[in-house]
Coordinates of C-alpha atoms and ligand atoms in Angstrom, one line a residue:
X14 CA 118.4 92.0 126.5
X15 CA 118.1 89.0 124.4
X16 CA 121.7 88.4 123.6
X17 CA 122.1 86.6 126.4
X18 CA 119.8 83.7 126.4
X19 CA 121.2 79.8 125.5
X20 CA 118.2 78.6 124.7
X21 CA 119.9 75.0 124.9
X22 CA 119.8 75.5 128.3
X23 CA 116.3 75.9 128.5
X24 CA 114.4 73.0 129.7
X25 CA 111.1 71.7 127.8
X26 CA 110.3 68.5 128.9
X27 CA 108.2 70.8 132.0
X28 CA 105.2 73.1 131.5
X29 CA 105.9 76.1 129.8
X30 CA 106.3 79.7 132.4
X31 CA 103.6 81.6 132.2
X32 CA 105.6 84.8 132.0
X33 CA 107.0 87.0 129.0
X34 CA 109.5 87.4 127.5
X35 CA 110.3 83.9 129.3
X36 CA 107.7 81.7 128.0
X37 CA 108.7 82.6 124.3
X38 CA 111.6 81.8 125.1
X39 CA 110.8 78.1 126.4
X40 CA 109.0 77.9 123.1
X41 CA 111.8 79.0 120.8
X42 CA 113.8 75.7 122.6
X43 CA 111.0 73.3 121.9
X44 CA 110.6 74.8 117.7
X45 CA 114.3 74.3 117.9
X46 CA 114.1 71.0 118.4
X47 CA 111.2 70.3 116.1
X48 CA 113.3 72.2 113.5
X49 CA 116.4 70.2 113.8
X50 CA 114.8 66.6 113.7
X51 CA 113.2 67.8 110.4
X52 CA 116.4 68.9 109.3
X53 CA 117.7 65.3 110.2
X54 CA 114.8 63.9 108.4
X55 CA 115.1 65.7 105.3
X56 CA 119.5 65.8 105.5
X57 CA 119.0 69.4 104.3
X58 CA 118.6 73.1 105.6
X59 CA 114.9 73.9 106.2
X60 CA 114.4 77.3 104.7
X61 CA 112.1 80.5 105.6
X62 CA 111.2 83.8 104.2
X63 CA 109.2 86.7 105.7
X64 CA 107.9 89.3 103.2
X65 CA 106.9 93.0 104.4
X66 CA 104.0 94.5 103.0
X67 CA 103.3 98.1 104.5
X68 CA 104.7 100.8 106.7
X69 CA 108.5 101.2 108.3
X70 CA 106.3 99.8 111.7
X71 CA 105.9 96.2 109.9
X72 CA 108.9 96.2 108.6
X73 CA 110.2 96.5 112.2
X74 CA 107.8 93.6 113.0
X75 CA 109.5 91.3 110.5
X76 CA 112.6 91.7 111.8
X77 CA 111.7 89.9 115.1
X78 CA 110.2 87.2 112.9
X79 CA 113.3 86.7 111.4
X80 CA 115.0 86.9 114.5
X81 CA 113.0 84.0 116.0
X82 CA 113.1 81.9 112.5
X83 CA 116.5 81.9 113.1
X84 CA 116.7 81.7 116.8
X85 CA 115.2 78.7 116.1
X86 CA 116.8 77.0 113.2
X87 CA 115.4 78.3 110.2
X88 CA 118.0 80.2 107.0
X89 CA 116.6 83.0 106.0
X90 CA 116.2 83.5 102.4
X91 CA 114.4 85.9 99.5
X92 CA 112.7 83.1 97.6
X93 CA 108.7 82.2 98.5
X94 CA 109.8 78.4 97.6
X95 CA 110.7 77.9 101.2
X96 CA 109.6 75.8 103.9
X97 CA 108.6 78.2 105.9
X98 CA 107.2 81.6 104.1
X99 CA 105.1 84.3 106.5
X100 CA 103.6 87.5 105.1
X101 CA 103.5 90.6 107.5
X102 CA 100.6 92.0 106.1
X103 CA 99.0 95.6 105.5
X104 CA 95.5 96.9 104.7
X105 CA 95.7 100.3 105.0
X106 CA 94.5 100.5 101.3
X107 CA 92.6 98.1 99.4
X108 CA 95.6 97.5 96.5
X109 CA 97.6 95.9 99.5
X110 CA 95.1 93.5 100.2
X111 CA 94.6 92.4 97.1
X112 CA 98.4 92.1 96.6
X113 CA 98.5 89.5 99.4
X114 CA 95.5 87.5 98.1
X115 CA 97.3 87.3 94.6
X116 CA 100.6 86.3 96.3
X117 CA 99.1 83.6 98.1
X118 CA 97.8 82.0 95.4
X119 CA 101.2 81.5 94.3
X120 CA 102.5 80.4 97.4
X121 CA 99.9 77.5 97.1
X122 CA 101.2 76.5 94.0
X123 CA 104.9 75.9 96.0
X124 CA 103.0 74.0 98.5
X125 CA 101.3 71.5 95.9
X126 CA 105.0 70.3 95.0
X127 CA 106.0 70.7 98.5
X128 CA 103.7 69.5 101.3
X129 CA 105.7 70.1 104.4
X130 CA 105.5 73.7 103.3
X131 CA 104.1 76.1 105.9
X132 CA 102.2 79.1 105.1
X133 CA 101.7 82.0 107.8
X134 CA 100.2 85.5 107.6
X135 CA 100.0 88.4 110.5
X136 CA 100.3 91.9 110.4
X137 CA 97.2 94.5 109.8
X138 CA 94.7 92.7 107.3
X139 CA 94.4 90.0 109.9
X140 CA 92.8 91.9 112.3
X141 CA 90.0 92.5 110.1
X142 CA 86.9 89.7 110.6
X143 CA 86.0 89.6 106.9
X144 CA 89.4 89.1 105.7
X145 CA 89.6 86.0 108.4
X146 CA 86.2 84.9 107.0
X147 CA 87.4 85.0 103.4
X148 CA 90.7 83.0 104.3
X149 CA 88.9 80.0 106.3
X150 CA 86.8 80.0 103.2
X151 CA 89.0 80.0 100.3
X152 CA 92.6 79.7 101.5
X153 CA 92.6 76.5 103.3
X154 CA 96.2 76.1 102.9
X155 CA 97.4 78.4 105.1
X156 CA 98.4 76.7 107.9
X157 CA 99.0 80.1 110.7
X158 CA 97.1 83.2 111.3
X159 CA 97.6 85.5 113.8
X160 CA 97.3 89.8 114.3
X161 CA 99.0 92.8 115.3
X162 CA 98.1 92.4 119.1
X163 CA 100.0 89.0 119.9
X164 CA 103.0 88.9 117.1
X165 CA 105.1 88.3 120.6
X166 CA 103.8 84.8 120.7
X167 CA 105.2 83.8 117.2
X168 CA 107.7 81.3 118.6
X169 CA 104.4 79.2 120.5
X170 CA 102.5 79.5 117.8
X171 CA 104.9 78.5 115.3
X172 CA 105.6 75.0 117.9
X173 CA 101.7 74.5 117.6
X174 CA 102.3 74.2 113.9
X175 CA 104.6 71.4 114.3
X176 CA 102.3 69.7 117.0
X177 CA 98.5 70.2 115.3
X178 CA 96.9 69.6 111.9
X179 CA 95.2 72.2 109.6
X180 CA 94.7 76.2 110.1
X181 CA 95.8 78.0 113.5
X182 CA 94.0 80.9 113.8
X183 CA 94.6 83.5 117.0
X184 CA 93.7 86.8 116.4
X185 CA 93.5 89.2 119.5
X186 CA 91.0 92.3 119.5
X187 CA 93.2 94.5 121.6
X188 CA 96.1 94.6 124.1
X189 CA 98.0 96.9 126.8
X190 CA 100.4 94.8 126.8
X191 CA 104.3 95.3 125.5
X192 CA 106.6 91.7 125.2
X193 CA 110.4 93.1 125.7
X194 CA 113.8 91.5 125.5
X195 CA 113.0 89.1 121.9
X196 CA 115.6 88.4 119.1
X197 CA 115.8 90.7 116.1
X198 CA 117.4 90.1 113.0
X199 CA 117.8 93.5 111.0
X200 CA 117.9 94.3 107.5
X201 CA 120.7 96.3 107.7
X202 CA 124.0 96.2 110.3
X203 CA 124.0 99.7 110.5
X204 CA 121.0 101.3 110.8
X205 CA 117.3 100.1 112.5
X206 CA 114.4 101.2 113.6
X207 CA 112.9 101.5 116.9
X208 CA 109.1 101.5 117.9
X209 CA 109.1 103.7 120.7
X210 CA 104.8 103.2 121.0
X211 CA 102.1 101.0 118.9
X212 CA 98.6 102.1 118.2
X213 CA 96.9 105.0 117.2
X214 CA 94.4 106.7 118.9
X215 CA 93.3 109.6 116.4
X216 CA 90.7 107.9 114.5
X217 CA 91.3 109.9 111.1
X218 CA 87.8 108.9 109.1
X219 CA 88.9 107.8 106.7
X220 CA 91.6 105.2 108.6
X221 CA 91.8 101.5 109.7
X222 CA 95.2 101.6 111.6
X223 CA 93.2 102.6 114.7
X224 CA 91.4 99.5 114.5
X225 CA 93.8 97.4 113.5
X226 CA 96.6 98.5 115.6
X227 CA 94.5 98.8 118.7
X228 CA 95.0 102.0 121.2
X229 CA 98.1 104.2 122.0
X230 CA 100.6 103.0 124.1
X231 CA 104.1 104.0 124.6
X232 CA 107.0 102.0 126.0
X233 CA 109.2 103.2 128.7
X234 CA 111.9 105.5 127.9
X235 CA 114.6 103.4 129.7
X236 CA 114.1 100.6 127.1
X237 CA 114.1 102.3 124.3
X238 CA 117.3 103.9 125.3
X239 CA 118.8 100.7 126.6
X240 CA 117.4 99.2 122.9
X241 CA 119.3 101.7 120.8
X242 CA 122.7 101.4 123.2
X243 CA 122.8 97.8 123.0
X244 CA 122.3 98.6 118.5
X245 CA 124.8 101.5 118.8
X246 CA 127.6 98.8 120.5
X247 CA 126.0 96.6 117.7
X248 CA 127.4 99.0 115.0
X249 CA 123.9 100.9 114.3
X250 CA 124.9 104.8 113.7
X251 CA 121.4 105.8 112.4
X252 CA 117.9 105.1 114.1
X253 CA 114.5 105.8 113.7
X254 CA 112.2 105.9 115.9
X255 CA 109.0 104.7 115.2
X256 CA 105.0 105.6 115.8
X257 CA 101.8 106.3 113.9
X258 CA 101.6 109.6 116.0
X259 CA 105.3 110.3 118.0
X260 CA 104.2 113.8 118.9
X261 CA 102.2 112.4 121.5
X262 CA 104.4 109.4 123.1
X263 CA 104.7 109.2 126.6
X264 CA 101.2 110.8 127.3
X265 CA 100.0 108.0 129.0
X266 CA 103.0 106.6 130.8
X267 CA 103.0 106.2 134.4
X268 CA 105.4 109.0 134.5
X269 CA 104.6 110.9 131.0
X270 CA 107.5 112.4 128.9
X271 CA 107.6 114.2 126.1
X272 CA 108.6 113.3 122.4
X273 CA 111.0 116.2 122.6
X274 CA 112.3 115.3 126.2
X275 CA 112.9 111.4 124.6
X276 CA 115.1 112.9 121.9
X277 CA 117.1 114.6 124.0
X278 CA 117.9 111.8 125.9
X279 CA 118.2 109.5 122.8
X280 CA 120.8 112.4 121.9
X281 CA 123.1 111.8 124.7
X282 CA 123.8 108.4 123.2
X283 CA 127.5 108.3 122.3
X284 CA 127.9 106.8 119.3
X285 CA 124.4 107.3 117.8
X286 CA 125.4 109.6 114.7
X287 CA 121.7 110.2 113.3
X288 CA 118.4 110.4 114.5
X289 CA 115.1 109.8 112.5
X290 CA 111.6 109.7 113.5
X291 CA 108.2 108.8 111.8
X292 CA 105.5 110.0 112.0
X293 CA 104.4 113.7 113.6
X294 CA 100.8 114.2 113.6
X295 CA 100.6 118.0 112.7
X296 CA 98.0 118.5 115.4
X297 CA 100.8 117.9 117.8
X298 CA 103.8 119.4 117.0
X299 CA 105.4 120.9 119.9
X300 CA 107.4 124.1 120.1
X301 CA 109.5 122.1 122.1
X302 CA 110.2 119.9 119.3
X303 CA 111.0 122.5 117.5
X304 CA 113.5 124.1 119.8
X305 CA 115.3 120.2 120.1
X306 CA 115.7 119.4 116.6
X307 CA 117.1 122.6 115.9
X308 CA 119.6 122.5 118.9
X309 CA 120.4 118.7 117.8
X310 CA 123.5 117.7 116.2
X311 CA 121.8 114.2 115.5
X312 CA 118.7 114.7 114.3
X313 CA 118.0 114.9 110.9
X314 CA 117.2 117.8 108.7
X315 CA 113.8 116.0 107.6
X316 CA 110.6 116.2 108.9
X317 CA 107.4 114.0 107.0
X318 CA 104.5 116.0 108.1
X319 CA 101.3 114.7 106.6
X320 CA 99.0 117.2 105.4
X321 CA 96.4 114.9 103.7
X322 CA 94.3 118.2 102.4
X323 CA 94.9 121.8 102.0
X324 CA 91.0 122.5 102.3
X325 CA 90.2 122.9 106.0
X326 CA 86.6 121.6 105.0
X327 CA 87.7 118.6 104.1
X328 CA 90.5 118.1 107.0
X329 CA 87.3 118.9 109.5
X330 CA 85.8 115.4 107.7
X331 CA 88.6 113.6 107.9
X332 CA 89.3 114.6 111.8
X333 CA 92.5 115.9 111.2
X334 CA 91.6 118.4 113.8
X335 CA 93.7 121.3 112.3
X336 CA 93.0 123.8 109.7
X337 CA 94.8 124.9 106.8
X338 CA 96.2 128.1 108.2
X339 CA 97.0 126.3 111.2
X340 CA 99.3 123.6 108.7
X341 CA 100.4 126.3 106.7
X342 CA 101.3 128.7 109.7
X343 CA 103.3 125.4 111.4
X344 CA 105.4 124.6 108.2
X345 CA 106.6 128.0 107.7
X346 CA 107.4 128.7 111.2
X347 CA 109.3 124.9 111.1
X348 CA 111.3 126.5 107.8
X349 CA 112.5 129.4 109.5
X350 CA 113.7 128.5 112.7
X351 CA 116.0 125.5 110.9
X352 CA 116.1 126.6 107.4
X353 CA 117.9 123.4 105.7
X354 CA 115.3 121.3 106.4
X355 CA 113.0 119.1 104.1
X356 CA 109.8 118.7 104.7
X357 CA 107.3 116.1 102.8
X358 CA 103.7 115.1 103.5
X359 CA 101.4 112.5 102.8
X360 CA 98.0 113.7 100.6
X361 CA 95.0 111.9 99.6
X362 CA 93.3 112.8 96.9
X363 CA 89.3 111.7 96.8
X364 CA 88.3 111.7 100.0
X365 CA 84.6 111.4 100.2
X366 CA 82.8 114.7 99.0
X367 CA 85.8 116.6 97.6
X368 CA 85.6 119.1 95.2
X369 CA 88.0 120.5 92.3
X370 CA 87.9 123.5 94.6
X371 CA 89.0 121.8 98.0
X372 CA 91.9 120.2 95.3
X373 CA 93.0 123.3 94.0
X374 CA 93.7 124.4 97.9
X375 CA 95.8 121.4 98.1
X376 CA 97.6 121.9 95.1
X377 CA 97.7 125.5 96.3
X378 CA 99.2 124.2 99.6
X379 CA 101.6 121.9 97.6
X380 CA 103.4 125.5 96.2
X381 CA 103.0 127.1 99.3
X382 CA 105.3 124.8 101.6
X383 CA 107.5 123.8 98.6
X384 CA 107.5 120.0 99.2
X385 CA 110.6 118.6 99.1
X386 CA 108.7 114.8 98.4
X387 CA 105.5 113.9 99.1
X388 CA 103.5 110.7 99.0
X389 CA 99.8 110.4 97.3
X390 CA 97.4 107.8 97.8
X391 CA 93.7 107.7 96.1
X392 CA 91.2 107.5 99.0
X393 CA 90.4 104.0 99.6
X394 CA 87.3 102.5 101.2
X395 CA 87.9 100.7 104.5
X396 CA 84.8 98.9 106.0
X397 CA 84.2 100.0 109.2
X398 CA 85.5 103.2 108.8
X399 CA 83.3 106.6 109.5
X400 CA 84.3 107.6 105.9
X401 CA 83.3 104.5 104.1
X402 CA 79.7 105.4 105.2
X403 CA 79.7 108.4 103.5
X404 CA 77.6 108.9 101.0
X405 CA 79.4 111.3 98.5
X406 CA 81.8 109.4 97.4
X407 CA 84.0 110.7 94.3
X408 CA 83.0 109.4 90.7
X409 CA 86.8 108.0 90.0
X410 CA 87.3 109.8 86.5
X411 CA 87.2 112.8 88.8
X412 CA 90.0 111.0 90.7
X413 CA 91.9 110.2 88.6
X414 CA 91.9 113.6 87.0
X415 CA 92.5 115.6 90.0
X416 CA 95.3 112.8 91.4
X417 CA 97.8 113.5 88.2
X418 CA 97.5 117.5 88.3
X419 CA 98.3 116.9 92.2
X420 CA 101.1 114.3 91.3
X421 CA 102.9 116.7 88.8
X422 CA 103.0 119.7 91.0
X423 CA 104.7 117.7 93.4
X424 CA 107.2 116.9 91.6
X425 CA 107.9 119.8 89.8
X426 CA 107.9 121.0 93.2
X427 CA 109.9 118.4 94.5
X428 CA 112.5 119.0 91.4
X429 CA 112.8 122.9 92.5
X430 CA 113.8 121.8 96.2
X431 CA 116.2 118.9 95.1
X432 CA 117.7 121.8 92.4
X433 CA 119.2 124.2 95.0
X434 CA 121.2 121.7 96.9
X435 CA 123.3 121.2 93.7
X436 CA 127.3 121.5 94.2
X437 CA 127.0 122.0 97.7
X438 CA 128.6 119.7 99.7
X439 CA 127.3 117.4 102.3
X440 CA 127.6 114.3 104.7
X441 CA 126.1 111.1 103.4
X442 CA 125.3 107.8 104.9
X443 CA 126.2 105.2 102.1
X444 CA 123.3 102.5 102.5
X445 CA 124.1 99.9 99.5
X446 CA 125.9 98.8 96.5
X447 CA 124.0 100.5 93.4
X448 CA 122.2 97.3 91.9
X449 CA 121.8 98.8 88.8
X450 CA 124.9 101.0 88.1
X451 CA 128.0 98.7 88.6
X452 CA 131.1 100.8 90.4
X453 CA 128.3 103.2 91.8
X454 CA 127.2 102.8 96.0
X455 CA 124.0 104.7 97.1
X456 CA 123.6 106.9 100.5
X457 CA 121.1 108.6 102.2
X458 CA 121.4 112.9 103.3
X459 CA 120.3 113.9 106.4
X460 CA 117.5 115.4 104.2
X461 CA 116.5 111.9 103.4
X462 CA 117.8 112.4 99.8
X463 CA 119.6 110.0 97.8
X464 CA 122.9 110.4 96.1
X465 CA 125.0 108.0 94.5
X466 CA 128.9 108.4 94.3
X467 CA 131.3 106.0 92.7
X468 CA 132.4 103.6 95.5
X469 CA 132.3 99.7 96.5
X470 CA 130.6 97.6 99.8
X471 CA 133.5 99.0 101.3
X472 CA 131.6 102.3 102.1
X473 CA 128.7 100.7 103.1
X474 CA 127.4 102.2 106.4
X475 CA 130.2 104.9 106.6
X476 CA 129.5 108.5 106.9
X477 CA 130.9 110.6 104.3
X478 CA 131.0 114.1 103.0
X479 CA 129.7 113.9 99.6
X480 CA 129.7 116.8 96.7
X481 CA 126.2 116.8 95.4
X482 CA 127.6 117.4 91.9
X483 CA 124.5 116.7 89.5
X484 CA 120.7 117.4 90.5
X485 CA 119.0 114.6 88.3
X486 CA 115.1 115.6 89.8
X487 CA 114.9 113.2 92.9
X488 CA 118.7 112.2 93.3
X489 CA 122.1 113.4 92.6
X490 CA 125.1 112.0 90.9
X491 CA 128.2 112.4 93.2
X492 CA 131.3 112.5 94.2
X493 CA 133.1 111.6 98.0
X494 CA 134.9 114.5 98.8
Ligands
LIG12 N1 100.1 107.8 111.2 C1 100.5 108.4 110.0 C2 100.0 107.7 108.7 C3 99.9 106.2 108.6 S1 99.2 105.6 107.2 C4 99.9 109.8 110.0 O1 98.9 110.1 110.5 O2 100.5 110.6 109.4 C5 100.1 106.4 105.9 C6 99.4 107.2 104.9 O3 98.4 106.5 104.3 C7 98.5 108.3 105.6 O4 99.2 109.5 105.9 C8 97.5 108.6 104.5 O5 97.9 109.6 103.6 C9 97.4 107.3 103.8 N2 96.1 106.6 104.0 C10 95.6 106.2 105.2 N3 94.4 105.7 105.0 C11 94.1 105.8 103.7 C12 92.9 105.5 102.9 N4 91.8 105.0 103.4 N5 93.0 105.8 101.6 C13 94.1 106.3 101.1 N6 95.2 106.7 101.8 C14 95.2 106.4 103.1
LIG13 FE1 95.6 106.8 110.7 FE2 95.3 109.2 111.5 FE3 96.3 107.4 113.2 FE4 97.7 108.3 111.1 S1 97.0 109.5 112.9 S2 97.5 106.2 111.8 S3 96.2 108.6 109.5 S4 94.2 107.4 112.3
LIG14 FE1 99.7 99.2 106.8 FE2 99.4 98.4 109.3 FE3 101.4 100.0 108.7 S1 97.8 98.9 107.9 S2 100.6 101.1 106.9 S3 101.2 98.0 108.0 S4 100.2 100.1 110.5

């Protein structure tokens, strides 16, 4: 584990090692010591700030940032005036894209008044050529780009920035490798998440993860058990485990395991109270999986099941390979073998060649599992996608249309679900102080559902029973029992 390394110890006046994790490690010594003679220089802290754009998978990624920013000298901060700011990008739709692009324009601004400033981007949108194009073209400023494939080697790229002039680029096309043992600095004391594989090899049409996350690969169940002890002695009681497709982890290992044999080891952990997991890929949802989670005391009552159309024509373009009766069969069979649980989905709504007919079987769908959330996106175009080629591509009046008829039946279904946990009582993990509502702290169910109950920081990532007292749609107003 990392918690042991003194990286004073470490030695960089010699060639770096050539293996991992070891090599970062020799480079998070040298960016220490460029760190601190710039603090010297300037006789104050030299701040940094990573911002997350994207899924629970990046945000895992910018933890280790942070945890080698400050490995290495850096104070974390929320402000993009910094001296050292890195977005973790995303481009699995185009509005995230063009979120970054408008963000770094005001991150130049910062830099004008502050030249030492360093600007760095990574994460998904880097892995695309165009985007990489568009940056050497018109974002000069930036000063360190690298991808998905070789975030490990932060800490020697982030040296190179201190050594070299002008833009570092390093983008990798692919991998098989996985970097264990680095620091991580998480969001919250008591709960994290866990990637337990990276990648994606189902090549939905109308996706870009697949090509910007490279192919599946899962890491060995011995680390990620020793990885959630060493959080559980760390004071973690809730983790997630993450993947674009967990049903299918450990496929591939050397000696291949289950999803549902992993929980149960993750299970025996004493002193792990919950267990999450994101995301299942309906096409392989196990009967085993089934049989675990309802034998579990740990996991949690909530699976997300993305269902991204309830027309089986459309799912057959988008290479969801299952149908709707095959969906539809599946969630009813999940609700009656473990009856409290929520279920919610992922839909998109203008997918190439869709009709109001293929929408009214999603909406259909929508009523027929009784959602208890569910995400929708409006298809998006990704070059290099098989769906971007497509030539019947939805007029977006049509779009828009069919996307707020889905969006209210979700949540009047959504509202129904929430309704019939009202006055019952159940056990809450209080996540934060209520920003808003002064006197009020905010938790998370085992169904995933919020509730807020009047309490102080004190409860902060304590389980407690809670008395759902008043159904307000997608939260409650309670009460700690
Ligand atoms: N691996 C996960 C999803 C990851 S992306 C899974 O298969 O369930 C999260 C969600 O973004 C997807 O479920 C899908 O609903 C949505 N999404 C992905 N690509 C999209 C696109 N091109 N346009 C609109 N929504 C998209
Ligand atoms: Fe994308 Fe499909 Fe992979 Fe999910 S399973 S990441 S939607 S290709
Ligand atoms: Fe976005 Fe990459 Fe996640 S494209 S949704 S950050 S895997």
């Amino acid at each position: 584990m990392y918690d042991g390394i003194n990286l004073d110890k470490i030695d960089i006046s010699g060639q770096p090692p050539e293996n991992e994790p070891e090599r970062q490690y020799y480079f998070m010594a040298k960016a220490r010591a460029y760190v601190k003679a710039e603090r010297e220089r300037l006789g104050r802290p030299l701040m940094s700030e990573v911002v997350t754009f994207g899924c629970q998978m990046n945000a895992r990624d910018s933890e280790k940032l942070a945890g080698i920013l400050q490995q290495v000298g850096y104070e974390l901060t929320e402000d993009e005036n910094a001296d050292f700011v890195i977005f973790n990008t995303c481009t699995v739709r185009d509005n995230a894209n063009q979120r970054v692009y408008g963000r770094l324009g005001e991150l130049n601004g910062y830099k004008r008044r502050n030249p030492e400033m360093k600007i760095a981007l990574c994460g998904c949108m880097m892995q695309e050529p165009e985007v990489i194009e568009k940056l050497k073209k018109s974002y000069r400023f930036v000063d360190l780009i690298f991808g998905t494939h070789n975030i490990f080697k932060f800490a020697e790229l982030l040296c190179a920035t201190f050594e070299t002039e002008g833009m570092i680029i390093d983008i990798w096309k692919d991998t098989d490798k996985i970097v264990e043992d680095l620091p991580v600095e998480r969001k919250y004391p008591f709960k994290s998440g866990i990637n337990i594989m990276f990648g994606c090899n189902n090549f939905c049409s109308y996706c870009i993860v697949p090509y910007v996350r490279g192919r599946e690969r899962s890491r060995e169940p011995k680390d990620i058990i020793r990885e959630i002890e060493q959080l559980v002695a760390d004071g973690v009681v809730e983790i997630m485990l993450l993947g674009q497709n967990v049903n299918s982890y450990g496929k591939n290992l050397d000696k291949p395991i289950t999803f549902a044999q992993l929980l149960r080891e993750v299970e025996k952990i004493e002193g792990l109270q919950r267990i999450r997991f994101m995301t299942s890929h309906p096409k392989d949802l196990s009967d085993e999986l089934i049989q675990v989670m309802k034998e579990s005391k740990k996991i949690c009552r909530h699976l997300h099941l993305p269902l991204q159309s309830g027309s089986t024509r459309i799912l057959q373009q988008m290479n969801r390979r299952y149908t709707r009766e095959q969906y539809l069969e599946l969630a009813q069979r999940i609700r009656r073998e473990i009856p409290d649980i929520a279920i919610t989905t992922d839909i998109i709504v203008g997918f190439p060649g869709e009709t109001l007919e293929d929408l009214e079987q999603t909406i259909d769908m929508v009523r027929e599992v009784k959602y208890d959330n569910a995400f929708t996106f409006i298809y998006s175009k990704r070059t290099g996608t098989p769906a971007a080629a497509m030539e019947n591509q939805v007029p977006e009046e049509q779009v828009k249309e069919g996307f707020d008829r889905l969006l209210k039946v979700v949540q009047e279904t959504a509202r129904e679900q929430a309704a019939k946990h009202q006055g019952k009582i159940m056990e809450a993990l209080i996540e934060e102080v209520n920003e808003s509502t002064p006197g009020l702290v905010t938790g998370r169910l085992s169904n995933n559902m919020i509730v807020h109950v009047p309490g102080n920081e004190i409860l902060v990532g304590k389980l407690v029973q809670v008395s759902l007292d008043e159904c307000h749609g997608f939260y409650y107003i309670g009460r700690v029992v």
